C-alpha positions as a LaTeX table, in Angstrom:
\begin{tabular}{lrrr}
\hline
Residue & $x$ (\AA) & $y$ (\AA) & $z$ (\AA) \\
\hline
Met1 & 0.06 & $-0.01$ & $-0.01$ \\
Ser2 & 1.33 & 3.38 & $-0.87$ \\
Thr3 & 1.85 & 6.23 & 1.68 \\
Val4 & $-0.95$ & 8.20 & $-0.09$ \\
Ser5 & $-3.42$ & 5.49 & 0.11 \\
Ala6 & $-2.54$ & 4.72 & 3.92 \\
Ala7 & $-2.69$ & 8.44 & 4.67 \\
Gly8 & $-6.13$ & 8.83 & 3.07 \\
Met9 & $-7.46$ & 5.85 & 4.91 \\
Glu10 & $-6.19$ & 7.17 & 8.24 \\
Ser11 & $-7.74$ & 10.59 & 7.56 \\
Ala12 & $-11.02$ & 8.89 & 6.88 \\
Ala13 & $-10.87$ & 6.96 & 10.06 \\
Val14 & $-10.22$ & 10.07 & 12.04 \\
Thr15 & $-13.06$ & 11.85 & 10.39 \\
Glu16 & $-15.37$ & 9.08 & 11.21 \\
Ala17 & $-14.15$ & 8.84 & 14.93 \\
Thr18 & $-14.69$ & 12.61 & 15.25 \\
Glu19 & $-17.94$ & 12.72 & 13.87 \\
Gln20 & $-19.20$ & 9.97 & 16.32 \\
Lys21 & $-17.90$ & 11.77 & 19.27 \\
Lys22 & $-19.81$ & 14.97 & 18.33 \\
Pro23 & $-23.41$ & 15.20 & 19.92 \\
Leu24 & $-26.08$ & 15.13 & 17.35 \\
Lys25 & $-27.79$ & 18.42 & 16.93 \\
Pro26 & $-31.98$ & 18.50 & 16.85 \\
Cys27 & $-31.51$ & 20.30 & 13.54 \\
Cys28 & $-29.51$ & 17.24 & 12.04 \\
Ala29 & $-31.49$ & 14.32 & 13.55 \\
Cys30 & $-34.11$ & 12.67 & 11.58 \\
Pro31 & $-33.74$ & 14.23 & 8.27 \\
Glu32 & $-36.16$ & 11.90 & 6.61 \\
Thr33 & $-39.12$ & 12.65 & 8.94 \\
Lys34 & $-38.29$ & 16.28 & 9.10 \\
Lys35 & $-38.33$ & 16.84 & 5.28 \\
Val36 & $-41.71$ & 15.11 & 4.86 \\
Arg37 & $-43.22$ & 16.93 & 7.99 \\
Asp38 & $-42.11$ & 20.07 & 6.65 \\
Ala39 & $-43.31$ & 19.91 & 3.31 \\
Cys40 & $-46.67$ & 18.78 & 4.67 \\
Ile41 & $-46.98$ & 21.69 & 6.89 \\
Ile42 & $-46.22$ & 24.12 & 4.12 \\
Glu43 & $-48.48$ & 22.51 & 1.62 \\
Lys44 & $-51.38$ & 21.64 & 3.92 \\
Gly45 & $-51.14$ & 23.45 & 7.30 \\
Glu46 & $-50.09$ & 21.98 & 10.70 \\
Glu47 & $-53.39$ & 20.76 & 11.55 \\
Ser48 & $-53.46$ & 18.43 & 8.67 \\
Cys49 & $-50.03$ & 16.80 & 9.45 \\
Thr50 & $-50.27$ & 15.72 & 12.93 \\
Asp51 & $-49.25$ & 12.04 & 12.05 \\
Leu52 & $-46.24$ & 13.20 & 10.60 \\
Ile53 & $-45.37$ & 15.59 & 13.33 \\
Glu54 & $-45.71$ & 12.81 & 15.57 \\
Ala55 & $-43.68$ & 10.49 & 13.54 \\
His56 & $-40.95$ & 13.02 & 13.66 \\
Lys57 & $-41.17$ & 13.53 & 17.50 \\
Asp58 & $-41.08$ & 9.74 & 18.10 \\
Cys59 & $-37.66$ & 9.68 & 15.70 \\
Met60 & $-36.24$ & 12.42 & 17.81 \\
Arg61 & $-37.09$ & 10.64 & 21.17 \\
Ala62 & $-35.73$ & 7.53 & 19.91 \\
Leu63 & $-32.32$ & 9.48 & 19.35 \\
Gly64 & $-32.70$ & 10.69 & 23.09 \\
Phe65 & $-33.93$ & 14.12 & 22.30 \\
Lys66 & $-36.45$ & 15.11 & 25.13 \\
Ile67 & $-39.54$ & 16.54 & 23.04 \\
\hline
\end{tabular}
């Protein structure tokens, strides 16, 4: 293995380890449910999207956020 390849692999490993140590921010958690929820609220209004809002809250709770 060349030193360039080895350095690239070490850099990737360090990056992954660093990302795992950082606490997850609420704005970055559950992007799948957040995107669908936000689109629904914009198009139909909050009252029509309670199931999606609750699904997003459940996802956030599963990640340890107190909602």
